[in-house]
Short mmCIF file of C-alpha atoms and ligand atoms in Angstrom, two decimals:
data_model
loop_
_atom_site.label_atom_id
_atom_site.label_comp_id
_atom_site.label_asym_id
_atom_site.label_seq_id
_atom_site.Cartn_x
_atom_site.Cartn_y
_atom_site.Cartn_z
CA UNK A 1 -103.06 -170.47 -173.75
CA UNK A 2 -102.01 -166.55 -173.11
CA UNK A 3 -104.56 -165.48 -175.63
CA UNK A 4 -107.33 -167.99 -173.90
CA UNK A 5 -106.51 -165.92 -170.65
CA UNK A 6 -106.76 -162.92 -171.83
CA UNK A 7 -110.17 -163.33 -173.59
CA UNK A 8 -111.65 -164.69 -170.17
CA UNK A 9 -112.19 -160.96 -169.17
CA UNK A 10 -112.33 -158.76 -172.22
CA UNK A 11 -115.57 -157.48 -173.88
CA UNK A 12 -113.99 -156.20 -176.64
CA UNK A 13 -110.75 -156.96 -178.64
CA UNK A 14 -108.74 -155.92 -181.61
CA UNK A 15 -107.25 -157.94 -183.83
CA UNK A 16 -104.53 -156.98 -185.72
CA UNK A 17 -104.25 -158.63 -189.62
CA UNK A 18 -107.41 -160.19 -191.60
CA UNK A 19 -105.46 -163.59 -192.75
CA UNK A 20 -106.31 -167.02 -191.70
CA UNK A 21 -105.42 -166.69 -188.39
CA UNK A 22 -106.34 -163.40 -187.79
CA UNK A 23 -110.15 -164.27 -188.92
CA UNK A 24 -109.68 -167.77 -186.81
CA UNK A 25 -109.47 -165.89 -184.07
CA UNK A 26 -112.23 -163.82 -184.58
CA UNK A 27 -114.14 -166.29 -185.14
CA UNK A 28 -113.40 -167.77 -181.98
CA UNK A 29 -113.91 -164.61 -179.99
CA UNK A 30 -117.14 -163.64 -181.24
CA UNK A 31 -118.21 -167.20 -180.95
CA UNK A 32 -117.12 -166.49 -177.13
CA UNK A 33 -119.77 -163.35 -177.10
CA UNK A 34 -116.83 -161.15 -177.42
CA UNK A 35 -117.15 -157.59 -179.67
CA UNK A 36 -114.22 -158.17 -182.49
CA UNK A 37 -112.51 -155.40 -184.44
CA UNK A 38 -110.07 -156.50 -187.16
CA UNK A 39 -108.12 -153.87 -188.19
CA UNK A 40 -106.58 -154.75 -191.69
CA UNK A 41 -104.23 -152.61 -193.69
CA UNK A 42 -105.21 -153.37 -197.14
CA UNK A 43 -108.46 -153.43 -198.62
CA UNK A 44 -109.70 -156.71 -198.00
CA UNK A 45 -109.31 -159.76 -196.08
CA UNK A 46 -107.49 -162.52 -196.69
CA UNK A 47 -105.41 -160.81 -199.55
CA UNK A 48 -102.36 -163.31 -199.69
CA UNK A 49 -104.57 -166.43 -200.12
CA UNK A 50 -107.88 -165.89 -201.49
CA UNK A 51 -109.36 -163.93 -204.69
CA UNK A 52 -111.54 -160.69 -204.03
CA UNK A 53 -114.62 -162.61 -204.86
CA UNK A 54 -114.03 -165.08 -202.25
CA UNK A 55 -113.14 -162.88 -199.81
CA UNK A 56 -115.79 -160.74 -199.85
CA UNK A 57 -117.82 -163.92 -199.33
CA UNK A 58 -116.27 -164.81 -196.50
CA UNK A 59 -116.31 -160.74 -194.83
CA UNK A 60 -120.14 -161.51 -195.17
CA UNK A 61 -120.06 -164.16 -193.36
CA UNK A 62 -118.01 -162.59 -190.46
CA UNK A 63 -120.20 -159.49 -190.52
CA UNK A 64 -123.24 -162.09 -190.46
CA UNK A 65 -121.92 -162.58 -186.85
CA UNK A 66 -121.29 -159.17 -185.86
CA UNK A 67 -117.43 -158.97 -186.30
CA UNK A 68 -116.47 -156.00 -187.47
CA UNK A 69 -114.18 -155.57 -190.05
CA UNK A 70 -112.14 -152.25 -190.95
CA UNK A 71 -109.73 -152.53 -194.17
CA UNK A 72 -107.51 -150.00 -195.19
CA UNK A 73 -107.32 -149.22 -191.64
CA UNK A 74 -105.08 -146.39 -190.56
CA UNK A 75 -103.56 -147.53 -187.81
CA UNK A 76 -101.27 -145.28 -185.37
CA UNK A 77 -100.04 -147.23 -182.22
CA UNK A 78 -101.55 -148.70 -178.83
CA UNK A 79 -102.52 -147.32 -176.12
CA UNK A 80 -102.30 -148.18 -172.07
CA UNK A 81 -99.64 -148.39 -169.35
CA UNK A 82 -99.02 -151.81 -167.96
CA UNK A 83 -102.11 -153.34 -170.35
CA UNK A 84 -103.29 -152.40 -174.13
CA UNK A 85 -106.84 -150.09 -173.40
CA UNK A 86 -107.32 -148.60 -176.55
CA UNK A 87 -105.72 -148.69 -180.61
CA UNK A 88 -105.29 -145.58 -181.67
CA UNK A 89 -105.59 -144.66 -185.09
CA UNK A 90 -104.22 -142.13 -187.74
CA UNK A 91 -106.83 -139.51 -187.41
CA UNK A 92 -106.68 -139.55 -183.83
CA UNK A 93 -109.43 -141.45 -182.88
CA UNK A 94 -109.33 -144.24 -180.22
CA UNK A 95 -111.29 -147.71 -179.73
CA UNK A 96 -111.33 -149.17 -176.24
CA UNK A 97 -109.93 -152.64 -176.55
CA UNK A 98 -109.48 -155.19 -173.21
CA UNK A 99 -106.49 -157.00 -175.78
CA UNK A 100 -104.71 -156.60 -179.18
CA UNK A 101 -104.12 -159.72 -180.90
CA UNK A 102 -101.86 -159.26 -183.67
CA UNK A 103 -101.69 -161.71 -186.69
CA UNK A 104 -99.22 -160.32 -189.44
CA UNK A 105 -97.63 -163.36 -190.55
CA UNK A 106 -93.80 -164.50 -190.03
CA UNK A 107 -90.78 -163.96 -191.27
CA UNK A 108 -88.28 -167.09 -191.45
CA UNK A 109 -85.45 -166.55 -189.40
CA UNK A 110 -82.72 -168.22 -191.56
CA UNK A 111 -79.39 -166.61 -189.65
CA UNK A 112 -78.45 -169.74 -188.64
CA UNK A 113 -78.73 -171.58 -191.96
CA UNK A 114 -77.17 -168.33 -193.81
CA UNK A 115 -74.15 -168.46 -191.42
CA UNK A 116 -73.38 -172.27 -192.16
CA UNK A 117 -73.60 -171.30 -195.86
CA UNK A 118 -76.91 -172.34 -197.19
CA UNK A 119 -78.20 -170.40 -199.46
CA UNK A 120 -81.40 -168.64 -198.92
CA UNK A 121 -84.11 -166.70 -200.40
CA UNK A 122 -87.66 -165.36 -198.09
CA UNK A 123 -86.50 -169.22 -196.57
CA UNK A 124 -83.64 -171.98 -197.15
CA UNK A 125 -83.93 -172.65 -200.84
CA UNK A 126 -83.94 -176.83 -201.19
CA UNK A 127 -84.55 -179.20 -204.32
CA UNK A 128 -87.77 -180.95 -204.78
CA UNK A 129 -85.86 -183.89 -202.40
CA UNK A 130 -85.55 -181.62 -199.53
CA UNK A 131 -81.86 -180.54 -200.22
CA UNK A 132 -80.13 -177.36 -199.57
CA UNK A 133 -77.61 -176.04 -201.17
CA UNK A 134 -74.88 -177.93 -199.76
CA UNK A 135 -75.03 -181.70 -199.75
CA UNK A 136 -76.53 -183.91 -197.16
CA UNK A 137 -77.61 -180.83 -195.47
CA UNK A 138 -82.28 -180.93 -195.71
CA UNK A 139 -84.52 -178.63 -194.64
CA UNK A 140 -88.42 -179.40 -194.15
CA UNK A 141 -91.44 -176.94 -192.75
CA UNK A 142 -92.07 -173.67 -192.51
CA UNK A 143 -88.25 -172.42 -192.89
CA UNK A 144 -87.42 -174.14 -196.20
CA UNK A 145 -88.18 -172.22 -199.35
CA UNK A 146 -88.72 -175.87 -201.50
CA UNK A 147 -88.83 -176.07 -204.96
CA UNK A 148 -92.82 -177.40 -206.16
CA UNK A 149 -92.49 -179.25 -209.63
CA UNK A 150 -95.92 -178.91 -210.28
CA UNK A 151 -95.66 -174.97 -210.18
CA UNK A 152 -92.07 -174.70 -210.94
CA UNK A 153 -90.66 -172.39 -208.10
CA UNK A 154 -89.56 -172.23 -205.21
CA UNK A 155 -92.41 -171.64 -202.05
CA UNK A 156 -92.61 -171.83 -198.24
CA UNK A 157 -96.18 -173.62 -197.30
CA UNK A 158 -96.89 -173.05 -193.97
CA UNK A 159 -99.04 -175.84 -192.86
CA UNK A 160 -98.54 -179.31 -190.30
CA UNK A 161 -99.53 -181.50 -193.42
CA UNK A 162 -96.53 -179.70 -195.41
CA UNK A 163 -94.33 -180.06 -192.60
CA UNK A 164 -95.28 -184.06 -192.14
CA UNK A 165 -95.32 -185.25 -195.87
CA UNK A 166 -91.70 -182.78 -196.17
CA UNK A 167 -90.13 -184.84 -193.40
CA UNK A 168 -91.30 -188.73 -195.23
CA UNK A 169 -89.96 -187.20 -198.43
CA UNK A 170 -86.41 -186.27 -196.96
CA UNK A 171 -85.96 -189.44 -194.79
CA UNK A 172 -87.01 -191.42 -197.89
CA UNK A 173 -83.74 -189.53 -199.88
CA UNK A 174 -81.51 -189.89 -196.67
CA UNK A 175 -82.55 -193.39 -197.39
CA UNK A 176 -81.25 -193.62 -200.97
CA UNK A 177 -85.01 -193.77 -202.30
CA UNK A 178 -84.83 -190.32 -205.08
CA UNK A 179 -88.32 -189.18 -203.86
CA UNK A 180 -89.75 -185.48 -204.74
CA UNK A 181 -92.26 -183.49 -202.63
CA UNK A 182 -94.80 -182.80 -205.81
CA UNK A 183 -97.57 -181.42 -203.77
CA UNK A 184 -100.76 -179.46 -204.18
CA UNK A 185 -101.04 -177.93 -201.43
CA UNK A 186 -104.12 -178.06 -198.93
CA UNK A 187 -105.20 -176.41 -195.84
CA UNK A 188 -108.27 -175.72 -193.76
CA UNK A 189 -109.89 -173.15 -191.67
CA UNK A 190 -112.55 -173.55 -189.49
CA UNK A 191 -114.95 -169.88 -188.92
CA UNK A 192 -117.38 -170.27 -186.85
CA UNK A 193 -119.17 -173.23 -188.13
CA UNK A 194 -118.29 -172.97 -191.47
CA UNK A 195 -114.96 -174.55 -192.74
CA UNK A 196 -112.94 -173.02 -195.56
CA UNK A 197 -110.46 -175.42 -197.38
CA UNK A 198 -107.97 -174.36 -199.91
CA UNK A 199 -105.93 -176.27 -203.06
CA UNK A 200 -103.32 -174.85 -204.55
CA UNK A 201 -102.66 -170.87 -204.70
CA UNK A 202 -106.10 -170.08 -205.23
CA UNK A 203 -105.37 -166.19 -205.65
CA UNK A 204 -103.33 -166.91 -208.75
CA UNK A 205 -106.04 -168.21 -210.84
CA UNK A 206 -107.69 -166.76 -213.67
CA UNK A 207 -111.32 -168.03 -214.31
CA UNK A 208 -113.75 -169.38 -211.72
CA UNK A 209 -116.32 -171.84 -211.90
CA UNK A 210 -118.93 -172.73 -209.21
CA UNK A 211 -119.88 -175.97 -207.88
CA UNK A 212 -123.16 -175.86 -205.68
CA UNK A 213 -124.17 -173.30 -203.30
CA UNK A 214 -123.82 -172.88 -199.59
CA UNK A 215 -127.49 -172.07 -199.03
CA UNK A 216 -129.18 -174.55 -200.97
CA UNK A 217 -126.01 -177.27 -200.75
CA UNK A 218 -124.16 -177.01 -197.67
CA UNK A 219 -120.91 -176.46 -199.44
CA UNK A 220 -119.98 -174.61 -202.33
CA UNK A 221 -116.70 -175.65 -204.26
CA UNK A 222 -115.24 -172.74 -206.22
CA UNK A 223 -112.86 -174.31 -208.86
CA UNK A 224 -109.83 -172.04 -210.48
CA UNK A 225 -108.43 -172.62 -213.58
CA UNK A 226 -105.04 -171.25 -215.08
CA UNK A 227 -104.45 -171.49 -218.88
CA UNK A 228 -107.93 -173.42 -218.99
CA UNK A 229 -106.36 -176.32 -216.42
CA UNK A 230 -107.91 -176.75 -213.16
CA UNK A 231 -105.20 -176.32 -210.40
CA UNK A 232 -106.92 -174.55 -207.30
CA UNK A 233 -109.85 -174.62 -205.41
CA UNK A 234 -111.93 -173.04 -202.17
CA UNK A 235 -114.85 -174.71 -200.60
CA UNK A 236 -116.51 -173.00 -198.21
CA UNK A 237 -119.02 -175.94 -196.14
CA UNK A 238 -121.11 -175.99 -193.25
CA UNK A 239 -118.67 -178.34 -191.04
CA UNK A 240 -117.07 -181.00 -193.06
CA UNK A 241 -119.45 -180.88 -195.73
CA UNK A 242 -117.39 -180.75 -198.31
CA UNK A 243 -114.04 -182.39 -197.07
CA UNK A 244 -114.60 -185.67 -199.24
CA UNK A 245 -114.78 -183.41 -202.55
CA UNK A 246 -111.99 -181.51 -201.71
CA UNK A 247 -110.07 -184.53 -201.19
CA UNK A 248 -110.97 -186.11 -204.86
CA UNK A 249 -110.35 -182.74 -205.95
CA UNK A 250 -107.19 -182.74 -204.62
CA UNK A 251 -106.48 -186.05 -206.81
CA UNK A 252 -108.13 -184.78 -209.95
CA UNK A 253 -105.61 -182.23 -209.93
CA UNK A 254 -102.65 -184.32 -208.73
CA UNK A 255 -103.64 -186.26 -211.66
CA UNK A 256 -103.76 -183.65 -214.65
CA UNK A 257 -106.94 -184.25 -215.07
CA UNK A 258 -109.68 -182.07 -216.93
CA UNK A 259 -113.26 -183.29 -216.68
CA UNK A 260 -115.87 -181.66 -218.43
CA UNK A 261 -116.67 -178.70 -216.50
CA UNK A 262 -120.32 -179.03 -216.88
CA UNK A 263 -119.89 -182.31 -215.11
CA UNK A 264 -117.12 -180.71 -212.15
CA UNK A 265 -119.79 -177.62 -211.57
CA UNK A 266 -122.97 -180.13 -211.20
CA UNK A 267 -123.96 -181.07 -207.79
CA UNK A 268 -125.64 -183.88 -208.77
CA UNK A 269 -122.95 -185.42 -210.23
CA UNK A 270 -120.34 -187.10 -207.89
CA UNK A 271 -116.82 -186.39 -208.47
CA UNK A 272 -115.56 -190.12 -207.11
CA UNK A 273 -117.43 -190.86 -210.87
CA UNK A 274 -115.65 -188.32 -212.58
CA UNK A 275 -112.40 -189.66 -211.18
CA UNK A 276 -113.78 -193.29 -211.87
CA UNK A 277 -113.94 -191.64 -215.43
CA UNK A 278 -110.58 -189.78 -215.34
CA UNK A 279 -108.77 -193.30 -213.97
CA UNK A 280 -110.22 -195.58 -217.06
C1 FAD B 1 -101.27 -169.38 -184.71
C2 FAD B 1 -100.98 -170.44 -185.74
C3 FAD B 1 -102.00 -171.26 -186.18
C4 FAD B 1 -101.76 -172.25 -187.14
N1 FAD B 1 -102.79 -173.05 -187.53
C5 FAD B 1 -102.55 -174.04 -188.40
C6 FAD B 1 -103.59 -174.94 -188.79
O1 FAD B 1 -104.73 -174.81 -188.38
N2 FAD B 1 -103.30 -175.93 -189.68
C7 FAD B 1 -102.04 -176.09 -190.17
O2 FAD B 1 -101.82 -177.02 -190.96
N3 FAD B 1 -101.04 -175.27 -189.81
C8 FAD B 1 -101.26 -174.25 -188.95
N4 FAD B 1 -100.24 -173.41 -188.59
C9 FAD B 1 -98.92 -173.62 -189.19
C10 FAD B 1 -98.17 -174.75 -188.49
O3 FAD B 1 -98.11 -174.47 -187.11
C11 FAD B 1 -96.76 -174.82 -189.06
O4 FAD B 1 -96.83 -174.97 -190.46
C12 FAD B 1 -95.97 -176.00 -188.50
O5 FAD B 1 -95.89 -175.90 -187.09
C13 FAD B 1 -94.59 -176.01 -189.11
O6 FAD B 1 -93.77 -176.97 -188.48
P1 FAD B 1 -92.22 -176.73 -188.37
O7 FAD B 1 -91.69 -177.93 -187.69
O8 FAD B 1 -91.68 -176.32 -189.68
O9 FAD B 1 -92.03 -175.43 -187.47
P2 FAD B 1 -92.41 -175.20 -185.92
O10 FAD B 1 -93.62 -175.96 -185.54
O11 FAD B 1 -92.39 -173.72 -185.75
O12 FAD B 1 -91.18 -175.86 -185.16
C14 FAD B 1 -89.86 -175.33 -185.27
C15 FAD B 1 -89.17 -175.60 -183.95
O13 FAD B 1 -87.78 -175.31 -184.10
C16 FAD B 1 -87.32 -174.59 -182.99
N5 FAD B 1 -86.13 -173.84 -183.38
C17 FAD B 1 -86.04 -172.70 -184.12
N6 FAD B 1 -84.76 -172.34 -184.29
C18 FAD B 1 -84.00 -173.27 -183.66
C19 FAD B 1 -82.60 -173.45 -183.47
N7 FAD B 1 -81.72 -172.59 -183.97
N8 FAD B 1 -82.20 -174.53 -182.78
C20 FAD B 1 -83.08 -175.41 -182.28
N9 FAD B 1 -84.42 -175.28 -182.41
C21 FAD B 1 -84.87 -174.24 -183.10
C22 FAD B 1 -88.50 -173.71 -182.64
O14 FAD B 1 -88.42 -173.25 -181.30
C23 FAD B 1 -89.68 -174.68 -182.84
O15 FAD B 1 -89.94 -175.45 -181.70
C24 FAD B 1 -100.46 -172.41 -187.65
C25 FAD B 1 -99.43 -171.57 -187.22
C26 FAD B 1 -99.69 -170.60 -186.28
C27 FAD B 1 -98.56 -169.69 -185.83
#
């Protein structure tokens, strides 16, 4: 709501970080009229969650609309009295801003977990079942550090469906049911009118594949494979295009399952047959 008042004046705007959110909103803004500046540290967008490749697709598609990006951006400080009117940057230089929004990512604050003696690590550390160190105490969402069978270690997933599917797997344990969070892990991004969707960690992977193309298909479904198994993938859509896919993606890999990867990368074949396939 602060940032939705704030935008109803400005012209032009900085924002501070090029992850999800930080391209969200620029998406948003620009889709407002508003002149966007991200200002990014590193050298490309999106570093933490998507491969270069990908990300440089998606930069073009930002700079299709006009927002422009800087990476390896030398920034100094802000600028203003009582209001942010310029960033100012390491050389010197100055860009007249109406409002910094800054998008860095979080920090869990685990002082209060650490102090009742639970032990944590970037999060509180808990068993596939949602426990912490010390028995009958859980933790679920963005603070807990949980251990992920399927990629044996421990990870903080930031996301409402992570936070919902944590909470059924914990009450079904404080319940007696043994039950383990296995997930792979989704989320979505909507950019302007295109939506991005992610399974898995799809920076870790090691060899891409292609499914389609986003000019002549709509959607395009990059798949990632690690020691030849498929276990992440990006789709980048026009809307929802591609949000059934993703979803029997999602299964295929839940599964184990390796189809034929002339098959997965042909748009003309379905993949509900190729699960069909997987299932007999
Ligand atoms: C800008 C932004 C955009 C996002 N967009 C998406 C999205 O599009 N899709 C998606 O899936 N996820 C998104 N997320 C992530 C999503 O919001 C979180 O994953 C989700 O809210 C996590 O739920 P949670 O219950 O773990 O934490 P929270 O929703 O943060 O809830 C934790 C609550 O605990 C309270 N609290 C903290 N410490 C204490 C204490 N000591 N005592 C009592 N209460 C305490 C906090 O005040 C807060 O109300 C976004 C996050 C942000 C910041």
């Amino acid at each position: 709501m602060a940032i939705k008042r704030q935008l109803q004046d400005a012209s032009t705007i900085a924002i501070i970080g090029a992850g999800f959110i930080g391209m969200e909103v620029a998406a948003s803004a620009r889709s407002l009229g508003i002149a966007t500046h991200v200002m990014e540290t590193g050298p490309r967008i999106m570093s933490r969650s998507l491969p270069a490749f990908l990300a440089d697709k998606i930069t073009e598609l930002h700079t299709s609309q006009d927002n422009r990006i800087h990476c390896n951006a030398g920034l100094k400080g802000f600028n203003g009295k009582d209001q942010v009117t310029a960033v100012e940057f390491q050389d010197g230089s100055e860009l007249k801003v109406d409002a910094v929004i800054v998008g860095i990512g979080v920090t869990p604050n685990t002082q209060l977990a650490e102090t009742a003696g639970l032990a944590c690590d970037n999060g509180i550390l808990t068993d596939a079942r949602g426990q912490t160190s010390v028995p009958d105490v859980y933790a679920i969402g963005d603070c807990a550090a949980s251990y992920l069978p399927r990629y044996a270690r421990q990870q903080r997933l930031e996301s409402y469906q992570n936070a919902n599917l944590q909470a059924e797997n914990v009450v079904a344990n404080i319940l007696g049911t043994h039950s383990e969070y296995n997930p792979v892990p989704w989320l979505w991004s909507d950019q302007y009118h295109w939506q991005i969707q992610t399974l898995g960690f799809p920076a870790e992977a090691e060899q891409w594949l292609q499914r389609g193309t986003l000019e002549s298909d709509r959607k395009e479904i990059h798949l990632g494979f690690t020691g030849g198994k498929l276990n992440t993938v990006v789709s980048i859509a026009e809307g929802t295009a591609a949000a059934a896919d993703v979803k029997v993606l999602q299964r295929l890999i839940e599964m184990d399952a390796q189809p034929d990867t002339d098959q997965l990368c042909n748009p003309d074949i379905k993949l509900k047959a190729l699960l069909k396939q997987t299932k007999n």
